[in-house]
Coordinates of C-alpha atoms in Angstrom, one line a residue:
M29 CA -23.4 15.7 3.5
I30 CA -23.1 12.7 5.8
I31 CA -20.7 9.7 5.2
K32 CA -21.6 6.5 7.0
S33 CA -19.0 4.0 8.3
I34 CA -20.5 0.5 7.9
N35 CA -19.1 -2.7 9.5
P36 CA -18.6 -5.1 6.5
Y37 CA -19.3 -8.2 8.4
S38 CA -22.4 -7.3 10.3
Q39 CA -23.5 -4.4 7.9
A40 CA -24.2 -2.3 11.1
V41 CA -23.6 1.5 10.9
I42 CA -20.6 2.3 13.1
A43 CA -20.6 6.1 12.8
E44 CA -21.6 9.0 10.7
Y45 CA -19.3 11.9 9.6
E46 CA -20.1 15.3 8.2
V47 CA -18.2 16.4 5.1
L48 CA -16.3 19.7 5.6
T49 CA -17.8 22.8 4.0
N50 CA -15.5 24.7 1.7
S51 CA -15.1 27.4 4.4
Q52 CA -14.1 24.8 7.0
L53 CA -11.6 23.2 4.5
S54 CA -10.1 26.6 3.8
K55 CA -9.4 27.0 7.5
K56 CA -7.7 23.6 7.6
I57 CA -5.4 24.6 4.7
E58 CA -4.6 27.9 6.4
L59 CA -3.7 26.0 9.6
A60 CA -1.4 23.8 7.6
E61 CA 0.4 26.8 6.1
K62 CA 0.8 28.4 9.6
A63 CA 2.1 25.1 11.0
F64 CA 4.6 24.6 8.3
K65 CA 6.3 28.0 8.9
N66 CA 7.2 26.8 12.4
W67 CA 7.6 23.1 11.9
R68 CA 10.2 23.4 9.1
N69 CA 12.5 25.3 11.6
T70 CA 12.4 22.6 14.3
T71 CA 15.4 20.4 14.7
F72 CA 15.6 16.7 13.7
Q73 CA 15.8 15.8 17.4
E74 CA 12.7 17.7 18.3
R75 CA 10.8 15.9 15.5
A76 CA 12.3 12.6 16.4
D77 CA 11.2 12.9 20.1
K78 CA 7.6 13.4 19.0
M79 CA 7.8 10.7 16.3
Q80 CA 9.0 8.2 18.9
N81 CA 6.2 9.3 21.2
L82 CA 3.8 8.5 18.4
A83 CA 5.3 5.1 17.9
N84 CA 4.9 4.4 21.6
I85 CA 1.3 5.5 21.6
L86 CA 0.5 3.3 18.7
R87 CA 2.0 0.3 20.5
V88 CA 0.2 1.0 23.7
K89 CA -3.2 1.3 21.9
K90 CA -2.6 -1.4 19.3
E91 CA -5.5 -3.6 20.6
E92 CA -7.9 -0.7 20.6
L93 CA -6.8 0.5 17.2
G94 CA -6.7 -3.0 15.7
L95 CA -10.3 -3.4 16.7
L96 CA -11.1 -0.1 15.0
I97 CA -9.5 -1.4 11.8
T98 CA -11.4 -4.6 12.0
S99 CA -14.7 -2.9 12.6
E100 CA -14.3 -0.4 9.7
M101 CA -12.8 -2.6 6.9
G102 CA -13.1 -6.2 8.1
K103 CA -9.6 -7.6 8.3
I104 CA -9.1 -10.2 11.1
R105 CA -8.1 -8.8 14.5
S106 CA -4.6 -10.1 14.5
E107 CA -3.8 -8.5 11.1
G108 CA -5.2 -5.2 12.4
I109 CA -2.9 -5.3 15.4
S110 CA 0.1 -6.3 13.3
E111 CA -0.6 -3.4 11.0
V112 CA -0.5 -0.9 13.9
E113 CA 2.7 -2.4 15.1
K114 CA 4.3 -2.2 11.6
S115 CA 3.2 1.5 11.5
A116 CA 4.9 2.2 14.8
G117 CA 8.0 0.6 13.5
N118 CA 8.0 2.9 10.5
C119 CA 7.8 5.9 12.9
D120 CA 10.8 4.6 14.8
F121 CA 12.8 4.0 11.6
Y122 CA 12.4 7.6 10.4
A123 CA 12.9 9.1 13.9
V124 CA 16.3 7.4 14.0
H125 CA 17.5 7.7 10.4
A126 CA 15.9 10.9 8.9
E127 CA 18.7 13.3 9.8
E128 CA 21.4 11.0 8.3
M129 CA 19.3 10.5 5.2
L130 CA 18.9 14.2 4.6
K131 CA 22.4 15.3 5.4
D132 CA 24.2 17.9 3.2
I133 CA 26.0 16.6 0.1
Y134 CA 29.4 18.1 -0.8
Y135 CA 30.9 17.9 -4.3
D136 CA 34.5 17.7 -5.5
T137 CA 34.8 21.0 -7.3
P138 CA 37.4 23.9 -7.4
F139 CA 34.9 26.0 -5.5
K140 CA 32.8 25.1 -2.5
S141 CA 29.6 23.4 -3.6
M142 CA 26.9 21.4 -1.8
S143 CA 23.3 20.3 -2.0
V144 CA 20.9 20.6 0.9
Y145 CA 17.4 19.2 1.5
D146 CA 14.7 21.7 2.3
P147 CA 11.1 20.7 3.3
S148 CA 8.8 21.8 0.6
G149 CA 5.4 22.5 2.3
A150 CA 2.3 20.4 2.8
V151 CA 2.0 16.9 1.3
F152 CA -1.6 16.2 0.4
A153 CA -2.4 12.4 0.7
I154 CA -5.2 10.4 -0.7
M155 CA -5.1 7.0 0.9
P156 CA -7.1 3.8 0.6
W157 CA -9.0 1.6 3.1
N158 CA -7.2 -1.7 2.9
Y159 CA -4.3 -0.8 5.2
P160 CA -5.8 2.3 6.9
F161 CA -2.9 2.8 9.3
W162 CA 0.1 1.5 7.4
Q163 CA -0.6 3.4 4.2
V164 CA -0.9 6.7 6.1
L165 CA 2.2 6.3 8.4
R166 CA 4.2 4.9 5.4
Y167 CA 4.1 8.4 3.8
A168 CA 3.5 10.6 6.8
A169 CA 6.3 9.5 9.1
P170 CA 9.1 10.4 6.5
A171 CA 7.3 13.6 5.3
I172 CA 6.9 15.0 8.7
M173 CA 10.3 14.0 10.0
A174 CA 11.7 15.9 6.9
G175 CA 9.9 19.1 8.1
N176 CA 6.8 19.0 5.9
V177 CA 3.2 19.0 7.1
T178 CA 0.4 16.9 5.7
L179 CA -3.3 16.9 4.9
L180 CA -4.9 13.5 4.6
K181 CA -8.1 12.5 2.7
H182 CA -8.7 9.0 3.8
A183 CA -11.1 6.5 2.2
S184 CA -14.7 7.2 3.2
N185 CA -15.1 3.8 5.0
V186 CA -12.2 4.3 7.4
I187 CA -12.7 7.9 8.6
G188 CA -12.6 6.6 12.1
C189 CA -9.1 5.3 11.5
A190 CA -8.1 8.7 10.1
K191 CA -9.4 10.6 13.1
A192 CA -7.6 8.1 15.4
I193 CA -4.3 8.7 13.7
E194 CA -4.8 12.5 13.9
N195 CA -5.5 12.2 17.6
A196 CA -2.4 10.1 18.1
F197 CA -0.3 12.8 16.5
L198 CA -1.7 15.4 18.8
E199 CA -1.3 13.2 21.8
A200 CA 2.4 12.6 20.8
G201 CA 2.9 16.4 21.0
F202 CA 2.9 17.4 17.4
P203 CA 1.6 21.0 16.9
E204 CA -1.9 21.5 15.5
G205 CA -1.8 21.6 11.7
V206 CA 1.3 19.3 11.2
F207 CA -1.0 16.3 10.6
Q208 CA -4.7 16.9 9.6
Q209 CA -7.3 14.6 8.3
V210 CA -9.9 16.2 6.1
T211 CA -13.3 14.6 5.5
I212 CA -14.1 15.9 2.0
N213 CA -15.8 15.0 -1.2
I214 CA -14.0 14.1 -4.4
S215 CA -15.2 17.5 -5.8
Q216 CA -13.1 19.3 -3.1
V217 CA -9.8 17.5 -4.0
E218 CA -8.6 20.0 -6.6
S219 CA -9.0 23.0 -4.3
I220 CA -6.4 21.4 -2.0
I221 CA -4.1 20.5 -4.8
A222 CA -4.3 24.1 -6.2
S223 CA -3.4 25.6 -2.8
D224 CA 0.0 27.3 -2.7
I225 CA 1.0 25.6 0.6
V226 CA 0.6 22.1 -1.0
S227 CA 3.8 21.2 -2.7
G228 CA 3.2 17.5 -3.4
I229 CA 0.5 14.9 -3.8
T230 CA 0.7 11.2 -2.9
L231 CA -2.0 8.7 -3.7
T232 CA -2.4 5.1 -3.1
G233 CA -5.4 3.7 -4.9
S234 CA -6.8 2.6 -8.2
E235 CA -5.4 3.3 -11.7
T236 CA -8.5 5.5 -12.4
A237 CA -8.1 7.6 -9.3
G238 CA -4.4 7.9 -9.9
S239 CA -4.9 9.1 -13.5
S240 CA -7.4 11.7 -12.4
V241 CA -5.4 13.1 -9.5
A242 CA -2.1 13.0 -11.4
S243 CA -3.7 15.1 -14.1
M244 CA -4.8 17.7 -11.5
A245 CA -1.2 17.7 -10.0
G246 CA 0.2 18.3 -13.5
K247 CA -2.2 21.1 -14.2
H248 CA -1.1 22.9 -11.0
I249 CA 2.6 21.9 -11.5
K250 CA 2.8 19.8 -8.3
K251 CA 5.1 16.9 -7.6
S252 CA 3.2 13.6 -7.3
V253 CA 3.8 10.0 -6.2
M254 CA 1.4 7.4 -7.4
E255 CA 1.1 3.9 -6.0
L256 CA -1.7 2.3 -8.0
G257 CA -2.9 -1.2 -8.9
G258 CA -1.0 -4.4 -9.0
S259 CA -1.4 -7.9 -10.3
D260 CA 1.8 -9.5 -9.0
A261 CA 3.2 -12.5 -10.7
F262 CA 4.2 -15.5 -8.5
I263 CA 6.5 -17.7 -10.7
V264 CA 7.3 -21.3 -9.6
L265 CA 10.0 -23.1 -11.6
E266 CA 10.7 -26.9 -11.8
D267 CA 13.3 -26.9 -9.1
A268 CA 11.4 -25.0 -6.5
N269 CA 10.4 -26.2 -3.1
I270 CA 6.7 -26.8 -4.0
E271 CA 5.4 -27.3 -0.5
K272 CA 7.0 -24.1 0.7
A273 CA 6.0 -22.2 -2.4
A274 CA 2.4 -23.2 -2.0
T275 CA 2.4 -22.3 1.7
V276 CA 3.7 -18.8 1.0
A277 CA 1.4 -18.5 -2.0
T278 CA -1.6 -19.1 0.3
Q279 CA -0.4 -16.4 2.8
S280 CA 0.4 -14.0 0.0
R281 CA -2.9 -14.3 -1.8
M282 CA -5.3 -14.6 1.2
L283 CA -3.8 -12.1 3.6
N284 CA -6.2 -9.3 4.3
A285 CA -8.8 -11.3 2.4
G286 CA -6.8 -10.8 -0.8
Q287 CA -7.3 -7.0 -0.6
A288 CA -3.8 -5.7 -1.2
C289 CA -2.1 -4.1 -4.2
I290 CA 1.2 -5.7 -3.4
C291 CA 0.4 -9.4 -3.2
A292 CA 0.5 -12.4 -5.4
K293 CA -2.4 -12.6 -7.8
R294 CA -1.2 -14.4 -10.9
F295 CA 0.4 -17.8 -10.1
I296 CA 2.5 -18.7 -13.1
I297 CA 3.7 -22.3 -12.8
V298 CA 6.0 -24.2 -15.1
E299 CA 4.0 -27.1 -16.6
K300 CA 6.0 -30.0 -15.1
V301 CA 5.1 -29.0 -11.5
A302 CA 1.8 -27.3 -12.1
D303 CA -0.4 -30.2 -11.1
E304 CA 1.6 -30.8 -7.9
F305 CA 1.5 -27.1 -7.0
A306 CA -2.2 -26.8 -7.7
S307 CA -3.0 -29.8 -5.5
I308 CA -1.0 -28.5 -2.5
F309 CA -2.2 -24.9 -3.0
A310 CA -5.8 -26.0 -3.1
R311 CA -5.4 -28.1 0.1
K312 CA -3.9 -25.2 2.0
I313 CA -6.5 -22.7 0.8
A314 CA -9.2 -25.2 1.9
E315 CA -7.8 -25.2 5.4
L316 CA -8.5 -21.5 5.9
Q317 CA -11.4 -20.6 8.3
Q318 CA -13.6 -17.8 7.2
G319 CA -16.1 -15.9 9.4
N320 CA -16.4 -13.2 12.0
P321 CA -13.0 -11.3 11.9
L322 CA -13.2 -10.7 15.7
Q323 CA -12.9 -14.4 16.5
S324 CA -9.3 -15.6 17.1
E325 CA -9.7 -18.9 15.1
I326 CA -10.7 -17.1 11.9
D327 CA -8.1 -16.8 9.1
I328 CA -10.0 -14.6 6.7
G329 CA -12.7 -12.0 7.1
P330 CA -15.1 -10.3 4.7
L331 CA -14.4 -8.0 1.8
A332 CA -14.6 -4.3 2.9
K333 CA -17.7 -3.4 0.9
M334 CA -20.5 -5.1 -0.9
E335 CA -19.6 -3.5 -4.2
F336 CA -16.1 -5.1 -4.0
A337 CA -17.7 -8.5 -3.6
D338 CA -20.0 -7.8 -6.6
T339 CA -17.0 -6.9 -8.7
L340 CA -15.1 -10.1 -7.7
S341 CA -18.2 -12.2 -8.4
Y342 CA -18.4 -10.8 -11.9
Q343 CA -14.7 -11.4 -12.5
L344 CA -15.0 -15.0 -11.4
E345 CA -18.1 -15.7 -13.5
K346 CA -16.5 -14.2 -16.6
S347 CA -13.2 -16.1 -16.0
L348 CA -15.1 -19.4 -16.0
Q349 CA -16.9 -18.4 -19.1
Q350 CA -13.5 -17.7 -20.8
G351 CA -12.2 -21.2 -20.1
A352 CA -10.8 -21.2 -16.6
K353 CA -11.6 -24.2 -14.4
I354 CA -12.6 -23.8 -10.7
I355 CA -10.7 -26.0 -8.3
L356 CA -12.4 -24.9 -5.1
G357 CA -14.5 -22.0 -3.6
G358 CA -16.6 -19.6 -5.5
E359 CA -19.4 -19.2 -3.1
R360 CA -20.4 -15.8 -1.6
E361 CA -22.7 -14.4 1.0
N362 CA -22.9 -10.7 1.2
C363 CA -19.3 -9.4 1.7
N364 CA -18.0 -12.9 2.7
F365 CA -16.4 -14.2 -0.5
Q366 CA -15.1 -17.8 -0.1
P367 CA -11.4 -18.3 -0.8
T368 CA -11.3 -19.5 -4.4
L369 CA -8.8 -21.1 -6.7
I370 CA -9.1 -21.3 -10.5
D371 CA -6.8 -23.0 -13.0
F372 CA -6.0 -22.8 -16.7
V373 CA -6.2 -19.0 -16.8
D374 CA -4.6 -17.7 -20.0
S375 CA -3.4 -14.2 -20.7
N376 CA -6.7 -13.2 -22.3
N377 CA -8.7 -14.1 -19.3
I378 CA -10.3 -11.3 -17.3
A379 CA -8.8 -12.6 -14.0
F380 CA -5.3 -12.3 -15.6
Q381 CA -5.8 -8.9 -17.3
E382 CA -7.6 -7.1 -14.4
E383 CA -6.6 -6.7 -10.8
T384 CA -8.7 -9.1 -8.7
F385 CA -9.1 -7.4 -5.3
G386 CA -10.1 -10.3 -3.0
P387 CA -9.5 -14.0 -2.2
L388 CA -9.4 -15.2 -5.8
A389 CA -6.2 -17.0 -6.9
T390 CA -5.4 -17.9 -10.5
I391 CA -3.1 -20.5 -12.0
T392 CA -1.5 -19.9 -15.4
R393 CA 0.7 -22.7 -16.8
A394 CA 4.0 -21.9 -18.5
K395 CA 6.1 -24.1 -20.8
N396 CA 9.4 -23.2 -19.1
E397 CA 11.2 -20.4 -17.3
I398 CA 11.5 -18.2 -20.3
D399 CA 7.8 -18.5 -21.1
A400 CA 7.0 -17.8 -17.4
V401 CA 8.9 -14.5 -17.5
E402 CA 7.2 -13.5 -20.7
I403 CA 3.8 -14.3 -19.2
A404 CA 4.6 -12.3 -16.1
N405 CA 5.7 -9.2 -18.1
N406 CA 2.6 -9.4 -20.4
H407 CA 0.6 -7.1 -18.2
R408 CA -0.3 -3.5 -17.7
Y409 CA 0.8 -3.5 -14.0
G410 CA 4.4 -3.7 -12.7
L411 CA 4.3 -3.4 -8.9
A412 CA 6.0 -6.6 -7.6
S413 CA 6.8 -10.2 -8.4
A414 CA 8.1 -13.4 -6.8
I415 CA 10.3 -16.1 -8.2
W416 CA 10.6 -19.6 -6.6
T417 CA 13.6 -21.8 -7.5
E418 CA 16.5 -23.4 -5.6
D419 CA 19.0 -22.0 -8.1
R420 CA 19.7 -18.5 -6.7
E421 CA 21.9 -17.4 -9.6
K422 CA 19.2 -18.3 -12.0
A423 CA 16.6 -16.5 -9.9
Y424 CA 18.7 -13.3 -9.8
R425 CA 19.2 -13.5 -13.6
L426 CA 15.5 -13.9 -14.2
A427 CA 14.7 -11.1 -11.6
R428 CA 16.7 -8.7 -13.7
K429 CA 14.3 -9.5 -16.6
I430 CA 11.1 -9.0 -14.6
E431 CA 9.2 -5.7 -15.3
A432 CA 8.3 -4.6 -11.8
G433 CA 9.4 -2.3 -9.0
N434 CA 10.1 -5.1 -6.6
V435 CA 11.1 -8.7 -7.1
F436 CA 11.3 -11.2 -4.2
I437 CA 13.1 -14.6 -4.5
N438 CA 11.7 -17.5 -2.4
S439 CA 9.9 -15.0 -0.2
L440 CA 6.6 -13.4 0.6
V441 CA 6.1 -10.1 -1.3
R442 CA 5.9 -7.3 1.2
S443 CA 7.0 -3.7 2.0
D444 CA 9.8 -2.8 4.4
S445 CA 10.8 0.6 5.8
R446 CA 14.4 0.0 4.7
I447 CA 13.7 -0.8 1.0
P448 CA 12.3 1.5 -1.7
F449 CA 8.7 0.6 -2.6
G450 CA 6.8 1.4 -5.8
G451 CA 5.9 0.3 -9.3
I452 CA 6.2 0.9 -13.0
K453 CA 3.7 0.8 -15.9
K454 CA 0.2 1.4 -14.8
S455 CA 1.2 0.6 -11.2
G456 CA 2.4 4.2 -10.9
Y457 CA 5.6 6.1 -10.3
G458 CA 7.8 7.5 -7.6
R459 CA 9.0 5.6 -4.5
E460 CA 8.0 5.4 -0.8
L461 CA 10.0 4.2 2.2
S462 CA 13.8 4.0 2.6
E463 CA 16.1 7.0 1.9
I464 CA 14.5 7.4 -1.5
G465 CA 11.0 7.9 -0.1
I466 CA 11.9 10.6 2.4
K467 CA 13.4 12.7 -0.4
E468 CA 10.4 12.6 -2.8
F469 CA 8.9 15.8 -1.3
M470 CA 12.1 17.7 -0.6
N471 CA 13.7 20.6 -2.4
M472 CA 17.2 19.5 -3.2
K473 CA 18.9 22.9 -3.3
S474 CA 22.4 23.3 -4.6
I475 CA 24.6 26.0 -3.0
I476 CA 27.8 27.2 -4.8
I477 CA 30.3 29.5 -3.1
E478 CA 33.1 31.1 -5.2

């Protein structure tokens, strides 16, 4: 079977890739098992040296790799380069901090007792296309620094990125088998999960994919981390800096053409400032330039696939039928979906209930701050949220009531290597990044000496 990589802006075929046969896949799994036996016994310093080599390679090649990202999934060139730089930073972070994060823990007992962290095997990752480098290095850097190895099934439209990451690992001096990308069908996923060398599964993707893969992991008694859908609330209270809030709202919603799980999608605005916010928000969205993502003056590129634009078109049409009012945008040509803003979206509207993966922003009007929090929590997803107010104490108090894995106050919602990242509800479970993330696929082994 052949998988084609298609440029979403030009619709030109970039490359074609052959799916591995079951025999070829078995050899990849065997190589991972062989690599783990050696890699787990290397020192943190040996791993760190290679990980920092990898970070340096990514930085040196950021222009080339950024172009690859743009070609395969359509984000503007500057965003692709920034993604590579962020990925390199994550490699640096774990190269420096992994050993301290995984140090032995001693307990206050009458006898000698401690817990140690052992690598558990191969981490099987199923990753999406929207951040094809960051999503991979986000899990792979800590997993490999901890002494694990990994097998990556990347999204079918960014296999070129997957191969480039694998080549970078090899160029950095990592032994063969420590990081492998596997070009496979969905039907071959369970055979990897079932393998004895695979100790854990991490998936970033849709709720549907997460449910299916988590079921397989449970069947084979494997640890899993799921980072699934998101429909982040962006709450603006009466005393907020409206101009600044609208500026960040535009960035948060339209970055990567709106194709991010962790970004503002539901703008919940207290009624007294809703008209002012909507006016400024619309003006700033209208200033965005859409077009060829390779051109430096362009702010927003195409959606990654035609089918994604089809889905967003349907959600917009249905939303308007359900009573929403369009403020601007709404036009589409192939994968190029015009940045769009709709108002008067209630909690029964499809654009409120479903994740909208593209440059479609919705405004929902709240009576007051209590109503705003209730509206924010009235959702199946719980990945992240933002609160905008000049009263920091009130913001903290409300943040404690928000049902989400991350809450940002007067700030852009984003991920950071130093901070645990993940969601609740249908947004998944488990955490990536920080000290928490590196321990997800470790065996915490207690040792007691009488």
